[in-house]
mmCIF file of C-alpha atoms in Angstrom:
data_model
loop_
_atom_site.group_PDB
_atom_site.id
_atom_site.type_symbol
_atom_site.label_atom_id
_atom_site.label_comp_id
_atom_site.label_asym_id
_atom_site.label_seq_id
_atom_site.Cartn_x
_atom_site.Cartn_y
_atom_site.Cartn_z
ATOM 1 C CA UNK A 1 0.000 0.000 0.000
ATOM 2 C CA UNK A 2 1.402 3.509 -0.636
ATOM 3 C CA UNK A 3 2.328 5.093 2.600
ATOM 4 C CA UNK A 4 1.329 9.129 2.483
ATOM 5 C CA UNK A 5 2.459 9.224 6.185
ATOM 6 C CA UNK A 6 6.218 9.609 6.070
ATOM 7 C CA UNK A 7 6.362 8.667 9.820
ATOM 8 C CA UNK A 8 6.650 4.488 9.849
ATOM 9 C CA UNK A 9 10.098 3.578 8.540
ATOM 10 C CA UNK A 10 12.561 0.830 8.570
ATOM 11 C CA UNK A 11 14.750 1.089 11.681
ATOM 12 C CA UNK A 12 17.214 -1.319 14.198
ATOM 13 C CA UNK A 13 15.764 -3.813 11.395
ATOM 14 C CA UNK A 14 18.153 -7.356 11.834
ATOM 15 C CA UNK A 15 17.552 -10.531 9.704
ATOM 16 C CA UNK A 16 19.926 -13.646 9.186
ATOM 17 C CA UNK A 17 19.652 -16.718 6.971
ATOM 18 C CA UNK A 18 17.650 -15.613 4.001
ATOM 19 C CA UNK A 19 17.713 -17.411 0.730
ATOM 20 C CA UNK A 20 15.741 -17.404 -2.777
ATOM 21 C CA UNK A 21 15.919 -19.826 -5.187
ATOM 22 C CA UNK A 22 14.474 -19.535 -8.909
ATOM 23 C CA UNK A 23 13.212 -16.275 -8.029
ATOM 24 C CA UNK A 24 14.065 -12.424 -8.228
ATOM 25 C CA UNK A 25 16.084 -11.710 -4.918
ATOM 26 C CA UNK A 26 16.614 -12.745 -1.536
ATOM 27 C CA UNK A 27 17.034 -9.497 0.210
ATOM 28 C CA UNK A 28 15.965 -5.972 -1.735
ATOM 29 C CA UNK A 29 16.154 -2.747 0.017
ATOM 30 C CA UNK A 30 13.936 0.197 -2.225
ATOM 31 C CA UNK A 31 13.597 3.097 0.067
ATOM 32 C CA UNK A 32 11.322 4.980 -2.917
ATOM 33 C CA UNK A 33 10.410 8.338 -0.769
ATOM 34 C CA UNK A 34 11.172 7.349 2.546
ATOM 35 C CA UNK A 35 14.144 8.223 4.376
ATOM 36 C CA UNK A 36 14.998 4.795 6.205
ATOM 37 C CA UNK A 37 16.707 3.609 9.056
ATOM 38 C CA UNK A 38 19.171 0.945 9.899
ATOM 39 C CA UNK A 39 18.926 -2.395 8.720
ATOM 40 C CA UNK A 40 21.437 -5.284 9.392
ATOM 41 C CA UNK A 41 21.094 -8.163 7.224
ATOM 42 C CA UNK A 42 23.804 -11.632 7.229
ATOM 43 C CA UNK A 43 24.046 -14.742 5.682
ATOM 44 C CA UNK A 44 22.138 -15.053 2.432
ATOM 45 C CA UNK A 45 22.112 -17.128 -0.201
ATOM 46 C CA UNK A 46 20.575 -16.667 -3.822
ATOM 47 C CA UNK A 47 20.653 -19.683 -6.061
ATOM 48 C CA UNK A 48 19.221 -19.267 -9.829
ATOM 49 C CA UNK A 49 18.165 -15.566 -8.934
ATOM 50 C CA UNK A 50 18.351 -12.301 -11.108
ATOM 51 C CA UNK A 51 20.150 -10.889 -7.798
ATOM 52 C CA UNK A 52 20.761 -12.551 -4.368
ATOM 53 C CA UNK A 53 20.780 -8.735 -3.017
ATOM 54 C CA UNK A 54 19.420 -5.678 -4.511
ATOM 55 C CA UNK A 55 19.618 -2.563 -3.190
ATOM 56 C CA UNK A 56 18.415 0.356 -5.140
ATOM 57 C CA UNK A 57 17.987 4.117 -5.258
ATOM 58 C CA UNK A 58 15.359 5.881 -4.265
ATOM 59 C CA UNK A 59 12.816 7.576 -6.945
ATOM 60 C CA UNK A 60 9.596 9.335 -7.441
ATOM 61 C CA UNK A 61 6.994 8.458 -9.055
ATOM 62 C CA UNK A 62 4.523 10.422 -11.098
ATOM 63 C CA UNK A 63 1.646 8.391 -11.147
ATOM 64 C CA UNK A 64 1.857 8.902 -7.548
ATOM 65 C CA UNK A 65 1.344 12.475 -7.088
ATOM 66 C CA UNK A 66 5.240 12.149 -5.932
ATOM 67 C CA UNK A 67 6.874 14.164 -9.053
ATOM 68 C CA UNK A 68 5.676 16.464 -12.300
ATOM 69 C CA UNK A 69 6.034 15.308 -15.928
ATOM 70 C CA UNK A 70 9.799 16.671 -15.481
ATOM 71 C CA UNK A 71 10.665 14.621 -12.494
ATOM 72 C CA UNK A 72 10.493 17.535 -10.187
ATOM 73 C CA UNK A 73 9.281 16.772 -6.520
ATOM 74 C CA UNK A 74 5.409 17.892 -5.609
ATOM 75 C CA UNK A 75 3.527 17.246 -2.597
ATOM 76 C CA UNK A 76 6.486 17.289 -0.372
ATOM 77 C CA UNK A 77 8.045 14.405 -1.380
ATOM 78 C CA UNK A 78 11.148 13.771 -2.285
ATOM 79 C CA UNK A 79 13.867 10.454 -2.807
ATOM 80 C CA UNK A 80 14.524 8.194 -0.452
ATOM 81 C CA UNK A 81 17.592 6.672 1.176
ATOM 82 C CA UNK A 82 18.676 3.727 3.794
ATOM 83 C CA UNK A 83 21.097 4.636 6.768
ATOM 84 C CA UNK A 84 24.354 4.229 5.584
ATOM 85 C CA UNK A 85 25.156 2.303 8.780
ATOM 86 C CA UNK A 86 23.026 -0.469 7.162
ATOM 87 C CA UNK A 87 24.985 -4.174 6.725
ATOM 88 C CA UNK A 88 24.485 -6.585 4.261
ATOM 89 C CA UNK A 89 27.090 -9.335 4.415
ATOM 90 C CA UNK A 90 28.324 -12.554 3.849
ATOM 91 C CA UNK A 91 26.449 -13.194 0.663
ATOM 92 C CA UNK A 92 26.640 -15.996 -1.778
ATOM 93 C CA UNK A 93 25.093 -16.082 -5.181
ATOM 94 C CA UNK A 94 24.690 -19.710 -7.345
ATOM 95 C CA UNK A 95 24.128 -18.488 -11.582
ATOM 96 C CA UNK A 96 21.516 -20.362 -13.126
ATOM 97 C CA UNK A 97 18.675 -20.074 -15.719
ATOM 98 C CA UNK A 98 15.539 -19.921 -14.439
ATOM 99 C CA UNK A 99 15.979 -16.837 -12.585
ATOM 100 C CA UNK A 100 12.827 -14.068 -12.150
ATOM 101 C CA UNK A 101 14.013 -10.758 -14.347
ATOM 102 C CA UNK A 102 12.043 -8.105 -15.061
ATOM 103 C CA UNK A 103 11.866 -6.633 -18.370
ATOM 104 C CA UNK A 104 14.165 -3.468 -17.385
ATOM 105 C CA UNK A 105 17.049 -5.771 -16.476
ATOM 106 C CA UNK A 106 17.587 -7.972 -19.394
ATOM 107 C CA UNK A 107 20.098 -5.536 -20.750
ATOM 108 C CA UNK A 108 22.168 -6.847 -18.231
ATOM 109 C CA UNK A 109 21.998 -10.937 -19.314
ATOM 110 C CA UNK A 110 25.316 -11.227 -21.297
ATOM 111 C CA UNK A 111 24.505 -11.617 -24.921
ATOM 112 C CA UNK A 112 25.702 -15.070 -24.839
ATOM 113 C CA UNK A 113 23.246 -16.027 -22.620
ATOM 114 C CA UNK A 114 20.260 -13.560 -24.648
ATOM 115 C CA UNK A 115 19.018 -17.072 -26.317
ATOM 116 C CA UNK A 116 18.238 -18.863 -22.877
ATOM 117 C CA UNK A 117 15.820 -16.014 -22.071
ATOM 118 C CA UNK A 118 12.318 -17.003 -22.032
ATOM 119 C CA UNK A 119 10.132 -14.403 -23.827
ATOM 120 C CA UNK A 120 6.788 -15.536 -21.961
ATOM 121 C CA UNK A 121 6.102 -13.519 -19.570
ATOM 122 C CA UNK A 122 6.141 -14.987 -15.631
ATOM 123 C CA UNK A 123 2.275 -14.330 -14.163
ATOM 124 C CA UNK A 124 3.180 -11.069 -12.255
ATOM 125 C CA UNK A 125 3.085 -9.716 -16.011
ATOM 126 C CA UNK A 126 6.359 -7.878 -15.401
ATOM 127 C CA UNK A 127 9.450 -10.740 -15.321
ATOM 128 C CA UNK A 128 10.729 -13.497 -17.858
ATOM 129 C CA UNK A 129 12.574 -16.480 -17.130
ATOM 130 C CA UNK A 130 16.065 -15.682 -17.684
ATOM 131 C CA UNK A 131 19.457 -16.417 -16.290
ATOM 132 C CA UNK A 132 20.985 -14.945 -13.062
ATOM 133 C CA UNK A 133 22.330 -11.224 -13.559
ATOM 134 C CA UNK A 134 24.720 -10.689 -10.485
ATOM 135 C CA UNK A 135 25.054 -11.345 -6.926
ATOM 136 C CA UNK A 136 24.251 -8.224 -6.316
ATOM 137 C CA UNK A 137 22.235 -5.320 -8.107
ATOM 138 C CA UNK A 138 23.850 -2.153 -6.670
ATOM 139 C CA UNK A 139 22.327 0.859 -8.210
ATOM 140 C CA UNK A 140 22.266 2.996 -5.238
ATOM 141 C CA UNK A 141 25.766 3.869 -5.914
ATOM 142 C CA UNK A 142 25.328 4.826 -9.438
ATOM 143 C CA UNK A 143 27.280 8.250 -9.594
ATOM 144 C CA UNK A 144 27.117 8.658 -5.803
ATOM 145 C CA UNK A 145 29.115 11.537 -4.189
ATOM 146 C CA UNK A 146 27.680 11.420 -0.638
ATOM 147 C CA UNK A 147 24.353 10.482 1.291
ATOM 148 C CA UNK A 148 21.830 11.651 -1.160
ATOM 149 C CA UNK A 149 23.970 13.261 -3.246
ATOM 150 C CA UNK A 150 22.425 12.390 -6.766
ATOM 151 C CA UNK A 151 19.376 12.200 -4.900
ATOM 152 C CA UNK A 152 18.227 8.832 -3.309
ATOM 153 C CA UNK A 153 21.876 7.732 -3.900
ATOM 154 C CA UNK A 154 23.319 5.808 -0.378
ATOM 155 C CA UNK A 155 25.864 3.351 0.177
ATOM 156 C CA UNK A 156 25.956 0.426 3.188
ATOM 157 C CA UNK A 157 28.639 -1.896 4.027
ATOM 158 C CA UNK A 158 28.256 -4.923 1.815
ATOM 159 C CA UNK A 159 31.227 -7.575 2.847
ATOM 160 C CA UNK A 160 31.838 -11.049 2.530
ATOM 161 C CA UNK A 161 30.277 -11.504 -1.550
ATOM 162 C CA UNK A 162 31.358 -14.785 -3.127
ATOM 163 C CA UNK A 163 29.644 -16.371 -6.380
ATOM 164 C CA UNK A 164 29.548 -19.285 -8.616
ATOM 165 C CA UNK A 165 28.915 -20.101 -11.721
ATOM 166 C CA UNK A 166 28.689 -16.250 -13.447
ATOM 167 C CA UNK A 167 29.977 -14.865 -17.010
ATOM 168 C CA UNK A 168 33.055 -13.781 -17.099
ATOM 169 C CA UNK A 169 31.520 -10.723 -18.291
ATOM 170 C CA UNK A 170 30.057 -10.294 -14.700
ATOM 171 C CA UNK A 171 31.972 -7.860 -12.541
ATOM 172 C CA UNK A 172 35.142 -9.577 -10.605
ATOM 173 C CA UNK A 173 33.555 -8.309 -7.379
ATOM 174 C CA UNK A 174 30.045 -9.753 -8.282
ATOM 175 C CA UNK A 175 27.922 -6.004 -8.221
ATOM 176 C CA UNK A 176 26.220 -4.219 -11.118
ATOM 177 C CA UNK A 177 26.114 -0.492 -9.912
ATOM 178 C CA UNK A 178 25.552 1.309 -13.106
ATOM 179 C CA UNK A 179 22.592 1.018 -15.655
ATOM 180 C CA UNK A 180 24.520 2.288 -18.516
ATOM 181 C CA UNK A 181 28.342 0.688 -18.138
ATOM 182 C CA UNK A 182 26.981 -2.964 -17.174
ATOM 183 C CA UNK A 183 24.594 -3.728 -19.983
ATOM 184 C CA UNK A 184 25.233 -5.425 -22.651
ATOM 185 C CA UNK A 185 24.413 -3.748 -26.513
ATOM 186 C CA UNK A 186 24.357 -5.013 -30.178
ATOM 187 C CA UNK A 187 23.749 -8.624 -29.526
ATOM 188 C CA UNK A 188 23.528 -10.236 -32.758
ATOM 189 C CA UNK A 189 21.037 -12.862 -32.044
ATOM 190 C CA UNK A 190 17.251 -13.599 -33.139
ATOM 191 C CA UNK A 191 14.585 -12.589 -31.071
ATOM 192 C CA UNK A 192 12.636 -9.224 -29.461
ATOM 193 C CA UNK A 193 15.100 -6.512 -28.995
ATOM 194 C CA UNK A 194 16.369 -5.585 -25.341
ATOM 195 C CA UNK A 195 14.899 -2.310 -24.404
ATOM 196 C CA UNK A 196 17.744 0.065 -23.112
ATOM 197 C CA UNK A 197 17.071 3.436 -22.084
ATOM 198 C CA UNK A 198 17.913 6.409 -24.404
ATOM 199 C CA UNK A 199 20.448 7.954 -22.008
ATOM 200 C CA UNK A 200 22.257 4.641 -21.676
ATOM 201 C CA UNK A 201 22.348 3.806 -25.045
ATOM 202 C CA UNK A 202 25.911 3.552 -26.547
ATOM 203 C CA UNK A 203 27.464 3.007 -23.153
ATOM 204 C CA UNK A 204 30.345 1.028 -23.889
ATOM 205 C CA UNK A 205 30.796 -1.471 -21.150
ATOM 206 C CA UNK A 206 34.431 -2.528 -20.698
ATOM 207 C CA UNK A 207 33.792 -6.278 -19.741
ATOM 208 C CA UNK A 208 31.560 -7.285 -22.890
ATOM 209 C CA UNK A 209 33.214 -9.602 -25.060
ATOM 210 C CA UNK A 210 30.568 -10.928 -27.175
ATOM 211 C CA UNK A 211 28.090 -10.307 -29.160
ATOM 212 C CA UNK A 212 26.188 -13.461 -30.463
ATOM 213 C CA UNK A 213 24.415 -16.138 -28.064
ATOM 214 C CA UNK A 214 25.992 -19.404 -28.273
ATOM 215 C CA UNK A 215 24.391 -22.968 -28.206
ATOM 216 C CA UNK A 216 23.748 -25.568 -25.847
ATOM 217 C CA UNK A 217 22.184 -27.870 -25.734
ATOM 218 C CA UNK A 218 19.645 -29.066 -22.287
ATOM 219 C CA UNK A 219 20.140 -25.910 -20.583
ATOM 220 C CA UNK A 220 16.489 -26.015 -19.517
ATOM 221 C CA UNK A 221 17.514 -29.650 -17.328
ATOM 222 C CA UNK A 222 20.009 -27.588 -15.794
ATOM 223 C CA UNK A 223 20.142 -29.112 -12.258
ATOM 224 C CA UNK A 224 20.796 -26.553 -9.337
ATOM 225 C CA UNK A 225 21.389 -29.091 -7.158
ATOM 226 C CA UNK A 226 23.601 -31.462 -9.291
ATOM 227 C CA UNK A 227 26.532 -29.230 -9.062
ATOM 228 C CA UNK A 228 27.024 -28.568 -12.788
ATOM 229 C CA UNK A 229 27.733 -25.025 -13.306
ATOM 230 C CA UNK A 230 27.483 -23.003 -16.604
ATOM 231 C CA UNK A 231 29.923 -20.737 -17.783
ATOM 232 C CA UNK A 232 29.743 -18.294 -20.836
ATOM 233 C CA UNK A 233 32.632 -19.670 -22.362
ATOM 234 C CA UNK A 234 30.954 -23.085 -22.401
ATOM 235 C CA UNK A 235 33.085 -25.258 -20.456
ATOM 236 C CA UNK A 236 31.298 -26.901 -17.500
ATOM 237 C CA UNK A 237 32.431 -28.241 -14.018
ATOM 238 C CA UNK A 238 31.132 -32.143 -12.146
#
């Protein structure tokens, strides 16, 4: 429910042991217009997820009554943030292929990995069945400075990341925390285009190294349990 009070918010919050499987993320912290507290969040685990953590900016919305058609603040709103005392750590992330994405992240499924996207909608009308993105979708720090400085823009302490199984396209330290430099453009493969916004188009991003999906074959019996792991360059792991 949409909260016009601005008085309840997320504070001295703790939480340990949280995992997702086949799903969209384990842990998300979205502060939209609400300046949050503290939160304190360890062990998680995300296995076959677009993110095991996602943490992300905070934003208006015009359908809302929160901002004009320019993006300006009304009603006395304005972007939220978390406390940047907040914890998330000791994370691990498992890449896999039936992962829940919504439509605004596919830019970020390596193109060798486009063809293993699953086109059908999910039934929340908004995610596909695609594989894993990231450990950790991190676009609260996209161009930060300071504590809301772009606006909504925070940071936390995030320790203790490990992964499995990802692209080598994916980030050494396992975080997408920019829209623009960690998608992936020009794939030459068949199949609806991946919508990218205008101001990120043309974004070169330094860690793409292809640009056609490859083959393989049973993806869809991938196992999560059976410890097979898929890598973009194809070579797999008993």
């Amino acid at each position: 429910m949409y909260v016009t009070d601005k008085t309840p918010i997320l504070n001295n919050i703790y939480a340990r042991n949280i995992s997702c499987t086949n799903g969209a993320h384990a842990v998300m912290l979205s502060p939209h217009t609400i300046t949050q507290g503290m939160v304190d969040v360890r062990d998680v685990s995300g296995v076959s997820c677009e993110a095991a953590v996602s943490i992300n900016f905070g934003f208006l919305s015009e359908s809302k009554g929160q901002s004009d058609a320019n993006g300006n603040a009304i009603n006395g709103h304005s972007e939220g943030t978390f406390s940047e005392d907040s914890v998330i750590a000791n994370v691990t992330a498992t890449f896999g292929t039936n992962a829940q994405v919504r439509a605004s992240r596919l830019r970020h499924v390596p193109c060798a990995l486009r063809g293993h996207i699953n086109m059908t909608k999910n039934l929340d009308d908004e995610s596909y069945k695609a594989p894993s993105l990231a450990p950790v979708y991190y676009l609260a720090l996209e161009d930060y400075v300071s504590l809301n400085n772009p606006k909504g823009r925070y940071q936390i302490v995030l320790e203790n990341i490990n992964h499995t199984g990802f692209s080598s396209e994916v980030r050494a330290d396992g975080l997408i925390t920019d829209g623009g430099e960690n998608d992936f453009e020009g794939c030459d493969i068949d199949g609806p285009p991946i919508w990218i916004k205008g101001e990120d188009k043309n974004t070169p991003n330094p860690l793409q190294t292809t640009y056609t999906a490859d083959a393989l074959g049973g993806i869809d019996d991938y196992n999560e349990t059976s410890g097979f792991k898929i890598y973009q360059e194809l070579n797999s792991k008993n």
